XYZ file of C-alpha atoms in Angstrom:
587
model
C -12.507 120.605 153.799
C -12.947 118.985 157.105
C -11.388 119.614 160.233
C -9.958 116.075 160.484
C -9.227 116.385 156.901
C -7.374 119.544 157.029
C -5.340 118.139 160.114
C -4.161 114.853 158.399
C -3.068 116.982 155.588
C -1.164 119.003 157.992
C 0.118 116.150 159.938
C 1.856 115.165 156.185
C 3.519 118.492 156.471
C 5.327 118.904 159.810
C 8.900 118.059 159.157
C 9.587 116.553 162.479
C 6.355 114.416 162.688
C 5.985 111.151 164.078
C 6.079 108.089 161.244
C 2.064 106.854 160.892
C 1.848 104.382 164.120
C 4.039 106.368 166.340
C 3.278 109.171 168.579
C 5.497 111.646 170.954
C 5.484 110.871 174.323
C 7.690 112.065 176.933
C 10.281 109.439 178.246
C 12.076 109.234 181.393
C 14.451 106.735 181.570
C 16.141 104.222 178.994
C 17.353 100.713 179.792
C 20.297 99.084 177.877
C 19.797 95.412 177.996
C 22.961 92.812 177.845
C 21.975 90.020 175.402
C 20.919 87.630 178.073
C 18.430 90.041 179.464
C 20.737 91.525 182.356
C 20.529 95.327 182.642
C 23.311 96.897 181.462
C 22.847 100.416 182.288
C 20.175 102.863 183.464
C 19.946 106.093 181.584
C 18.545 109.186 183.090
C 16.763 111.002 180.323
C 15.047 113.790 182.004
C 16.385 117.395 182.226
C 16.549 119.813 184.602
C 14.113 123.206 184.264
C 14.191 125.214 186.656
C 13.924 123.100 190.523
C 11.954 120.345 188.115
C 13.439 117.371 185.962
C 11.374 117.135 182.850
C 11.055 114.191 180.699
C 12.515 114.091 176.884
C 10.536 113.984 174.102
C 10.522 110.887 172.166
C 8.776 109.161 169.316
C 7.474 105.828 170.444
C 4.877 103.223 168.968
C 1.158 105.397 169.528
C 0.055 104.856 172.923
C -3.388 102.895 173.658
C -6.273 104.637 175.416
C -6.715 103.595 178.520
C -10.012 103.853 180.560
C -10.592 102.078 183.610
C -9.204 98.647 181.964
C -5.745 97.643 181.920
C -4.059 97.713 178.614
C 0.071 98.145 177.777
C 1.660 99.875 175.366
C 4.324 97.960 173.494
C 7.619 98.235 173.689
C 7.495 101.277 175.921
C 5.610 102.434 178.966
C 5.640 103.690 182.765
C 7.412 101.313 185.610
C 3.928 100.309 186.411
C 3.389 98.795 183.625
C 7.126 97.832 182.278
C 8.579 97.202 185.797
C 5.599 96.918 188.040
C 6.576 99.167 190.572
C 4.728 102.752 191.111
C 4.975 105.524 193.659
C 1.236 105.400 194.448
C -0.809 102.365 196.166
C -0.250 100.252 193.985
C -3.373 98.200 194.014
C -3.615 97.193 190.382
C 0.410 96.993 189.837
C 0.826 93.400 189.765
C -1.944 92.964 186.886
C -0.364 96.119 185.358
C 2.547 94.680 185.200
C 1.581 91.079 184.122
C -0.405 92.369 181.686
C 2.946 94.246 179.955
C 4.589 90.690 180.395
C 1.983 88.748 178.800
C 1.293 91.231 176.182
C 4.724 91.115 174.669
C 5.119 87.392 174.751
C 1.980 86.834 172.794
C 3.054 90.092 170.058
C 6.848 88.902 169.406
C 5.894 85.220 169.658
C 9.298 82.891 168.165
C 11.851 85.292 166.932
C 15.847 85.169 166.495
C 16.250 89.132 166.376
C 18.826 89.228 169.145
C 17.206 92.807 170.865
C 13.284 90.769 170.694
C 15.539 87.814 172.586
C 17.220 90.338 174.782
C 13.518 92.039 176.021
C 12.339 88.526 176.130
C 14.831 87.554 178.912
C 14.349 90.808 180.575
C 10.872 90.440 180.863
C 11.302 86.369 182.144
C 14.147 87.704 184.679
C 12.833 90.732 186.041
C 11.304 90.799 189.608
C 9.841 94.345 190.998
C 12.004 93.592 194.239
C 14.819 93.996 192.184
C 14.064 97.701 191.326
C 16.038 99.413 194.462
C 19.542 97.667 192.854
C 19.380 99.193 189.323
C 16.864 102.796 189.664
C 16.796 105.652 192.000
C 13.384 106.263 193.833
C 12.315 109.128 191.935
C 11.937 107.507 188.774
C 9.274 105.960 189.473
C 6.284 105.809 187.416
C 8.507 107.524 184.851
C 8.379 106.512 181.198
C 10.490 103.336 180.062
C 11.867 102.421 176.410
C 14.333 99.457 176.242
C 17.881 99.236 174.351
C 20.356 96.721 173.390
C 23.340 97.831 175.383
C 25.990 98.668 172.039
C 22.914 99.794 170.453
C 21.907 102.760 173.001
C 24.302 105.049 172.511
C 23.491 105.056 168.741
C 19.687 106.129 170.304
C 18.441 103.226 168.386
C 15.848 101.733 170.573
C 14.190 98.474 171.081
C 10.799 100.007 168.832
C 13.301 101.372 166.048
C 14.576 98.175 165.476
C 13.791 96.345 161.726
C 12.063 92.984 163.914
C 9.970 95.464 166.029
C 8.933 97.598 163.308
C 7.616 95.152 161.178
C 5.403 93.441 164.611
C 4.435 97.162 164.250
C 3.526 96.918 161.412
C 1.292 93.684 161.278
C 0.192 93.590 164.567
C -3.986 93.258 164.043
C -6.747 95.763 163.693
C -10.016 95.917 165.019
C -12.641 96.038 162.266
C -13.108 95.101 158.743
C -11.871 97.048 155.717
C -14.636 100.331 155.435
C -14.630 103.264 153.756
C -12.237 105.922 155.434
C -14.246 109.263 156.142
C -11.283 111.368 155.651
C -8.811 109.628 152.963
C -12.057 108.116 151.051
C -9.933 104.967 151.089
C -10.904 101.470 152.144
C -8.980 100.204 154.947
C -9.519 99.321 158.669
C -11.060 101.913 161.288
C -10.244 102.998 164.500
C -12.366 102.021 167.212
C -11.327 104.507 169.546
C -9.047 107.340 168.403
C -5.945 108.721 169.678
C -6.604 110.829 172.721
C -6.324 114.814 172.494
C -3.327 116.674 175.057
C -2.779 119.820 175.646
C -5.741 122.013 175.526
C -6.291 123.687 178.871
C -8.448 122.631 181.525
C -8.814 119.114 179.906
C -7.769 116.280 181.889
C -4.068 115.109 181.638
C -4.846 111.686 180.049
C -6.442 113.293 176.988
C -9.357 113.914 175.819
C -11.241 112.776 172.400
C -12.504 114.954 169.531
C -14.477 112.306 168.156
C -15.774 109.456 170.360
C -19.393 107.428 171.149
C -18.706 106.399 174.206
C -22.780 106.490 175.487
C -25.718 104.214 173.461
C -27.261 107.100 172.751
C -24.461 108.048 170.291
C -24.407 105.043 168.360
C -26.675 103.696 165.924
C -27.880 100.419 163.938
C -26.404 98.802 165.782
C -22.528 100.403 164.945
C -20.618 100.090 168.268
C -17.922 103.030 168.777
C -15.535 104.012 165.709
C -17.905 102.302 163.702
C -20.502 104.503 163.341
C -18.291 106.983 162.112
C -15.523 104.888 160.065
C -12.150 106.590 160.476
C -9.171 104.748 159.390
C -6.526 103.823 161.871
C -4.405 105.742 159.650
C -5.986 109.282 159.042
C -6.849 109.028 163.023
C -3.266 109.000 164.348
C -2.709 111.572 161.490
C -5.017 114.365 162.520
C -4.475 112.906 166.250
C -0.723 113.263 165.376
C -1.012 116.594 164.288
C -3.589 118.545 166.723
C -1.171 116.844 169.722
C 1.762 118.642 168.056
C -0.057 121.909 167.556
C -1.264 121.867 171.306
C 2.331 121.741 172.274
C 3.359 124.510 174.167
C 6.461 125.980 172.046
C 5.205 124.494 169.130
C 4.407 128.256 167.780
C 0.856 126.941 166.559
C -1.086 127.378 169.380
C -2.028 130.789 171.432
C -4.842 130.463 174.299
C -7.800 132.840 174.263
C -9.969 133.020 177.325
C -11.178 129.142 177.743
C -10.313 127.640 173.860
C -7.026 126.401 173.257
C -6.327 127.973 169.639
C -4.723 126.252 167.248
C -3.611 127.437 163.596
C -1.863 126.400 160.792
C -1.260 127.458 157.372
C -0.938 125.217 154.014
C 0.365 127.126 150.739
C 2.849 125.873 147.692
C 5.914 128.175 149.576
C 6.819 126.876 152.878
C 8.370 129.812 153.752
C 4.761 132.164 153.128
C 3.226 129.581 155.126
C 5.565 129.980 158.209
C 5.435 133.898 157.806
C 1.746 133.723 157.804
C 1.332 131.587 160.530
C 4.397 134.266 162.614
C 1.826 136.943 161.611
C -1.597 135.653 163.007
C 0.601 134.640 166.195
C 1.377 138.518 166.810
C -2.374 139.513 165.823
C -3.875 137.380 168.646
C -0.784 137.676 171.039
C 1.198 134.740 173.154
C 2.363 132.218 170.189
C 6.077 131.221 171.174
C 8.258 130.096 168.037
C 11.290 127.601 168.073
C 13.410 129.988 165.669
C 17.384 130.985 166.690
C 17.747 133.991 168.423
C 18.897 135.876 165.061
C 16.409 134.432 163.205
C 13.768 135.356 165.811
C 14.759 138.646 165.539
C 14.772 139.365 161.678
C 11.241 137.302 161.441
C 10.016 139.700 164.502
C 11.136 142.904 162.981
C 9.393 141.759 159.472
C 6.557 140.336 161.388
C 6.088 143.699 163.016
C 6.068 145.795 159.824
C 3.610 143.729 158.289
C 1.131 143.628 161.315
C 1.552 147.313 161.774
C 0.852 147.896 158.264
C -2.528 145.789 158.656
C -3.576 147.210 161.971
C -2.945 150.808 159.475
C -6.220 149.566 157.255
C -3.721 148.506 154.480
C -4.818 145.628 151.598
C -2.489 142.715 152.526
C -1.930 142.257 148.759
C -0.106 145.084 148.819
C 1.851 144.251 151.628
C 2.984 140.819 151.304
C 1.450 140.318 147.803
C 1.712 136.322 148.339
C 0.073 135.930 151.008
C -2.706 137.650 149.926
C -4.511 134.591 147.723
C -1.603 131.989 147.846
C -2.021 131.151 151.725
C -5.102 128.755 152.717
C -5.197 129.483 156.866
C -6.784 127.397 159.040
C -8.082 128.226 162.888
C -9.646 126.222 165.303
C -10.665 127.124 169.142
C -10.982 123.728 171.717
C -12.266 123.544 175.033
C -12.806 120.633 177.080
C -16.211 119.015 178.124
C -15.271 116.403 180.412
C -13.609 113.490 178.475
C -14.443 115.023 175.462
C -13.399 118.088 173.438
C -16.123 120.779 172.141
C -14.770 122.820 169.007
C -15.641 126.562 169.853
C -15.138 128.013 166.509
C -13.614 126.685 163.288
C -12.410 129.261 160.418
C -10.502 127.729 157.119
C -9.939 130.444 154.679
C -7.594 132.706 153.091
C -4.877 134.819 154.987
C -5.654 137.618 152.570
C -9.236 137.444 153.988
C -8.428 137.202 158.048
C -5.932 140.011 157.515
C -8.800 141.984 155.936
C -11.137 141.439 159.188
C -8.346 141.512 161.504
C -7.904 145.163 160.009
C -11.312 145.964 160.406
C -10.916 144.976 164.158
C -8.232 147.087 164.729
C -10.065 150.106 163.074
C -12.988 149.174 165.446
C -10.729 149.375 169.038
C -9.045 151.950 167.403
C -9.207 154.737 170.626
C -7.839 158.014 171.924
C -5.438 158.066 174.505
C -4.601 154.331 173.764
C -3.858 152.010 176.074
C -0.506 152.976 177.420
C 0.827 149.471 177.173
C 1.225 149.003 173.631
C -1.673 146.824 171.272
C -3.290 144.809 173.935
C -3.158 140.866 172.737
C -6.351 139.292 172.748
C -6.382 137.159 176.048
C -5.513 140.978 177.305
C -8.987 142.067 176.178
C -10.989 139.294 177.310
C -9.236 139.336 180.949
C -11.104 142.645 181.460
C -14.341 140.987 181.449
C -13.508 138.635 183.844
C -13.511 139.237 187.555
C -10.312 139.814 189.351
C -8.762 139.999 185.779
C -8.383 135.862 186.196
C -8.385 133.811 182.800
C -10.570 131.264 184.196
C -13.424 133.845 185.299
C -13.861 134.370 181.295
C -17.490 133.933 180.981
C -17.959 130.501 179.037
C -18.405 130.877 174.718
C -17.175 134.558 174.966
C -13.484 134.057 173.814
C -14.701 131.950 171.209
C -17.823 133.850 170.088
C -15.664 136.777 169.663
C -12.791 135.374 167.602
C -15.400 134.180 165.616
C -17.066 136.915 164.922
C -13.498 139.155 164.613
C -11.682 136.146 162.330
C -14.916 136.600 159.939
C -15.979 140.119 160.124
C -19.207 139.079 161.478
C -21.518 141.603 164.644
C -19.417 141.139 167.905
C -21.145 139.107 170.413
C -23.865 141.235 172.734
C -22.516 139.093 175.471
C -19.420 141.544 175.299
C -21.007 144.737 175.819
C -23.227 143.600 178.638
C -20.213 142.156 180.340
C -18.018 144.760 180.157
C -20.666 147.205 181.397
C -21.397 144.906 184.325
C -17.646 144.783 184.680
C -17.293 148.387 184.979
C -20.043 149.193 187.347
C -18.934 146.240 189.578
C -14.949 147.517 189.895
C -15.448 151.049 188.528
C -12.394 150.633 186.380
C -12.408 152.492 182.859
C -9.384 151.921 180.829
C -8.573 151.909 177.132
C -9.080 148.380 177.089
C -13.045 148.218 178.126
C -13.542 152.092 176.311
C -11.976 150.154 173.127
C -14.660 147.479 173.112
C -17.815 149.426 174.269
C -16.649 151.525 170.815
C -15.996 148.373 168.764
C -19.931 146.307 169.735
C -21.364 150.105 168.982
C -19.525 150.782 165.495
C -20.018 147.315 164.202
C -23.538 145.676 165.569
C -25.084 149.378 165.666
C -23.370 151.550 163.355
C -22.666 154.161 165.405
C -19.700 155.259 163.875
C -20.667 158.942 164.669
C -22.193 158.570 167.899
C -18.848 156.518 169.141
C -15.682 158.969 167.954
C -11.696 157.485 168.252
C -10.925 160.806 170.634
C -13.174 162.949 172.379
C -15.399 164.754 170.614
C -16.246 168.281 171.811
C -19.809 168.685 169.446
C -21.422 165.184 169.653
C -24.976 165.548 171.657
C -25.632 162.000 172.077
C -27.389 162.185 175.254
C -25.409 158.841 176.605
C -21.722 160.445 175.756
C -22.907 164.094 176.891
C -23.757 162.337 180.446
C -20.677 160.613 180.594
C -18.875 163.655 179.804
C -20.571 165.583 182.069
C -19.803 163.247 184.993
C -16.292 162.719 183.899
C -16.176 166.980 185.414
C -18.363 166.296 188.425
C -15.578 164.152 189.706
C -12.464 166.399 188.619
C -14.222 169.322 190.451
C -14.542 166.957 193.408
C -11.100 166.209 192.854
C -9.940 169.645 192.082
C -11.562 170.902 195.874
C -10.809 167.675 197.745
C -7.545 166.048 196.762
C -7.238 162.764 195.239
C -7.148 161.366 199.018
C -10.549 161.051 199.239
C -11.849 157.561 200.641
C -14.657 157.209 197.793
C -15.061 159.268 194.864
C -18.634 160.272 193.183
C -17.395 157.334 190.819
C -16.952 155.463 193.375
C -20.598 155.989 194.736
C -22.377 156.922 191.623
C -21.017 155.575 188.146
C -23.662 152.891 188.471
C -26.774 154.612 189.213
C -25.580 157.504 186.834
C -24.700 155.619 183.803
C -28.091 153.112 184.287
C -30.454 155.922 185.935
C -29.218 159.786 185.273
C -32.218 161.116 187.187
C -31.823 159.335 190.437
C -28.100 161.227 190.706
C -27.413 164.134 188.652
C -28.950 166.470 190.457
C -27.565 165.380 193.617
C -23.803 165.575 192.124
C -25.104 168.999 190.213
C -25.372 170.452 193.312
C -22.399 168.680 194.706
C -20.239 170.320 191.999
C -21.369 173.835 193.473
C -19.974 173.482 196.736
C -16.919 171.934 194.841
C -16.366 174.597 192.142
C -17.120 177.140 194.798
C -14.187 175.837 197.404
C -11.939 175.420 194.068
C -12.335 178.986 193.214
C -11.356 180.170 196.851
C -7.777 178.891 195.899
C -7.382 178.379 192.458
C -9.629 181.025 190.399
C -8.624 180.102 187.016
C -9.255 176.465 187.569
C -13.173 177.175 188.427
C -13.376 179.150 185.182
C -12.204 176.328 183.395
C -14.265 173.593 185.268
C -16.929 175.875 184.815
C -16.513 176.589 181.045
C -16.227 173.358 180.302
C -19.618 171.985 182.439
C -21.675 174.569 181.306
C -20.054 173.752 177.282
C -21.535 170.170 177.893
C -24.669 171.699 179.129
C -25.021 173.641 176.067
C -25.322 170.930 173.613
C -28.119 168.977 175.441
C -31.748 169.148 173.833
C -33.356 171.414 175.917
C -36.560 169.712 174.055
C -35.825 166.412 176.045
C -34.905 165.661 179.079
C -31.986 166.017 180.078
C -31.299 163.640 183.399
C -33.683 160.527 181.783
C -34.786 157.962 183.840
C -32.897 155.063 182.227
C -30.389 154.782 179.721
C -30.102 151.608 177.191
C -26.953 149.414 176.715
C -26.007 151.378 173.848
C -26.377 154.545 176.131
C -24.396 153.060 178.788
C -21.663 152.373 176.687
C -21.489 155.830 175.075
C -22.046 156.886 178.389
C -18.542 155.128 179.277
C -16.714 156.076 176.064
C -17.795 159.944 176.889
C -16.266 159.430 180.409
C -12.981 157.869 179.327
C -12.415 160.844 176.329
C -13.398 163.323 178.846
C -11.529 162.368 182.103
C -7.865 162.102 179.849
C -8.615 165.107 178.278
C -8.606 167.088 181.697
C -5.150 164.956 182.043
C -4.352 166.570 178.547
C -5.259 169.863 179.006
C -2.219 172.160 180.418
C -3.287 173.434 183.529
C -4.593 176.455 184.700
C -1.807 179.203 186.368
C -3.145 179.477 189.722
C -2.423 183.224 189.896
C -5.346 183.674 186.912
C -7.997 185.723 188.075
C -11.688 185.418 187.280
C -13.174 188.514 185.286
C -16.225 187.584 186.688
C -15.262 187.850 190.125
């Protein structure tokens, strides 16, 4: 199935969905209109958040797509269009506004439905100087919808009326009848489809997710929808749907580096569906849900159980045995491209599946001492590769490359690795977060399940983790004899050069460690003995065939070389230290 087939089916599914034809849009203001066109009264709909007033959410007639041309919306738009007055310049407002006017007469045309009459007279009485007597200043360029007075407070609006609905309703297409490429049906298409809102970065007017807006998009001779016949239908349904998705508390939508991520789940039991769609939201962090505080907590606390269950390696099947097979889940990653949208990655498969990879994920980042915060979410991960820890410094296709590869159990992304190791020797930072993916890229994509432990491990001679290790105790030496007020550490000055090019520093910080060791043993005897058991235990397991300071390491070697610094500088944190009063037997 399709991705605009899978939304339209979706889009049938959402219990408060637009009708086909409509479209949410947020509305400021209503105005209840007297029979002979007068304005009754002038209804504030906004709400207050915070120091802002925020618009409601209302389902109008679908909005058109405006470019640089100037086209209304019926029965509803902003008070450039519906009132022809506008905070800004202004420069187009009188053809804005005419063009609302003009619109509307030719669309309702002779009709005896008294609210039609009522608009009609509006629209033939209303004069933008009149705007100061009936509206306060800062609604302007807010939203409009339009109300018979008695009618208003029923919320029954001009567009919900029988008259206007059936305009609506028979109101003419562009195109001839052609084969729909989602429904398979014969009916008319959409020359341009509904624009896209929501995912970040895009511009606020929408983007499109399918569009041929250049000549070198279209061909013989099709012009715009028509190369790729859509029916006006099935576009405001998977329009419909990915708009209510992008929402921001509509619980379907988490954001991962640069791609808005939106899933969804379709199964016989609603209620499976919703659980699995609760679950994926706590595997990749920051999905908000609309559920009563009581019901948010029992879903949470059965949410959790599941998840940790997973994250534990077990079968989902024996879990939650119906979600294993009865739950088809669908993912999809956006990102914008100018006025378009690019899909970054696209997954439509089982939930009994993604929980399978999303436990072998978890095994992969699985480290010792985890990160002290909890189960880092996703976007938590990926803001360690970008500098200053800033979302938008993501390096482009990562986020989506790598929820790719972890939704479908496919090699991580070398893009990863390299990053975080440039990461590292560019800030110096090594946390559980960047140790837990340098172990992940080398379990998966090398197989170095061995090589790359969970916790530290005392008898692996990799040569990469060994130097790691062995640096990890050239700086708590230095710490041990200087204090941890020191203006720049040998990690400060050296973590690059050693981790890259061993030879160029180790035996500059092997003989800095003497002077260290030596000045820690003048105060603390026991320590040195311990510092020194433990450097010369690291020594021990090197080759003394090879070399043991090579001239370069690879990526792989870097990374164990990070992993071997990370188990070995929490482990001298681990370790109960040394009684000061212990004297050296060697001494």
């Amino acid at each position: 199935m399709t991705i605009l087939q899978s939304l339209a089916r979706a889009y049938e599914r959402i219990p408060d969905a637009p009708p086909p034809g409509f479209a949410t849009q947020k509305i400021g203001l209503v105005i209840g209109l007297n029979a002979d066109g007068t304005i009754a009264t002038v209804s504030d709909l906004r709400e207050a958040q915070g120091k802002k007033k925020v618009a409601r959410q209302m389902s109008v007639p679908a909005p058109v797509k405006r470019t640089v041309a100037i086209l209304p919306n019926t029965f509803w738009d902003k008070t450039s269009y519906a009132l022809g007055v506008t905070a800004g310049s202004g420069k187009r407002t009188v053809q804005e506004h005419q063009a609302f006017v003009d619109h509307h007469r030719k669309l309702i045309g002779a009709t005896d439905d008294p609210g039609l009459l009522a608009f009609l007279r509006f629209l033939d009485l209303w004069q933008p100087e009149m705007y100061e007597a009936h509206f306060s200043e800062d609604l302007r360029d807010e939203n409009v919808v339009f109300a018979l007075e008695d009618e208003r407070l029923q919320n029954i609006h001009l567009h919900d009326r029988p008259a206007a609905l059936k305009i609506l309703n028979t109101a003419d297409t562009e195109g001839g009848g052609q084969i729909c490429l989602i429904s398979g049906k014969r009916a008319p298409f959409a020359r341009l489809h509904p624009a896209i809102k929501g995912v970040w970065g895009g511009q606020s007017s929408g983007g499109s997710i399918v569009s041929f807006n250049l000549d070198a998009f279209e061909s013989y001779g099709h012009e715009q929808g028509e190369n790729a016949p859509v029916s006006e239908s099935a576009a405001e349904a998977y329009a419909g749907a990915l708009n209510h998705f992008l929402q921001k508390d509509s619980g379907h939508r988490v954001q991962i580096g640069d791609a808005s991520t939106v899933f969804w789940a379709e199964a016989d039991d609603t209620q499976m569906a919703a659980l699995s769609e609760k679950i994926f939201g706590a595997m990749v962090g920051g999905a908000d849900t609309k559920a009563s505080a009581a019901e948010e907590e029992a879903a949470a606390k059965r949410v959790g159980i599941v998840l940790e269950k997973i994250r534990a390696g077990q079968a989902l099947k024996d879990v939650e045995p119906k979600l294993g097979d009865g739950v088809r889940f669908y993912v999809l990653g956006l990102a914008p491209n100018a006025a378009r949208i690019s899909v970054r990655f696209w997954l439509a498969e089982s939930f009994g599946e993604l929980a399978k990879n999303y436990g072998r994920y978890s095994a992969d980042m699985h480290i010792a001492p985890p990160d002290p915060h909890g189960t880092p979410a996703l976007w938590q991960y990926l803001s360690e590769t970008a500098v200053l820890g800033k979302r938008e410094n993501v390096p482009p296709n990562l986020a989506g490359e790598w929820t790719r590869s972890i939704l479908t159990g496919t090699p991580y992304p070398l893009t990863l690795l390299n990053t975080v190791l440039m990461r590292i020797r560019s800030d110096g930072i090594i946390n559980a977060r960047r140790a837990s993916m340098l172990k992940a890229v080398l379990v998966r994509n090398f197989r170095m399940e061995k090589e790359a432990p969970v916790a530290l491990d005392p008898d692996n001679r990799n040569k990469g983790y060994l130097l790691g290790r062995l640096f990890a105790a050239y700086e708590h030496a230095q710490t041990g004899a200087l204090g941890r007020g020191v203006n720049a550490t040998i990690k400060d000055k050296f973590y690059g050069a050693a981790s890259a090019q061993p030879r160029k520093v180790f035996a500059l910080l092997e003989a800095g460690s003497a002077n260290h060791l030596s000045k820690i043993g003048k105060v603390r005897p026991g320590q040195r003995i311990h510092m020194e058991r433990t450097i010369g235990g690291i020594m021990d397991l090197m080759d003394p065939n090879s070399d043991p300071f090579p001239a370069t390491l690879s990526a792989t070697e870097q990374a164990l070389f990070g992993l071997g610094y990370y188990h070995q500088r929490n482990a001298f944190f681990a370790t109960k230290e040394i009684p000061s009063e212990e004297t050296s037997t060697d001494a």
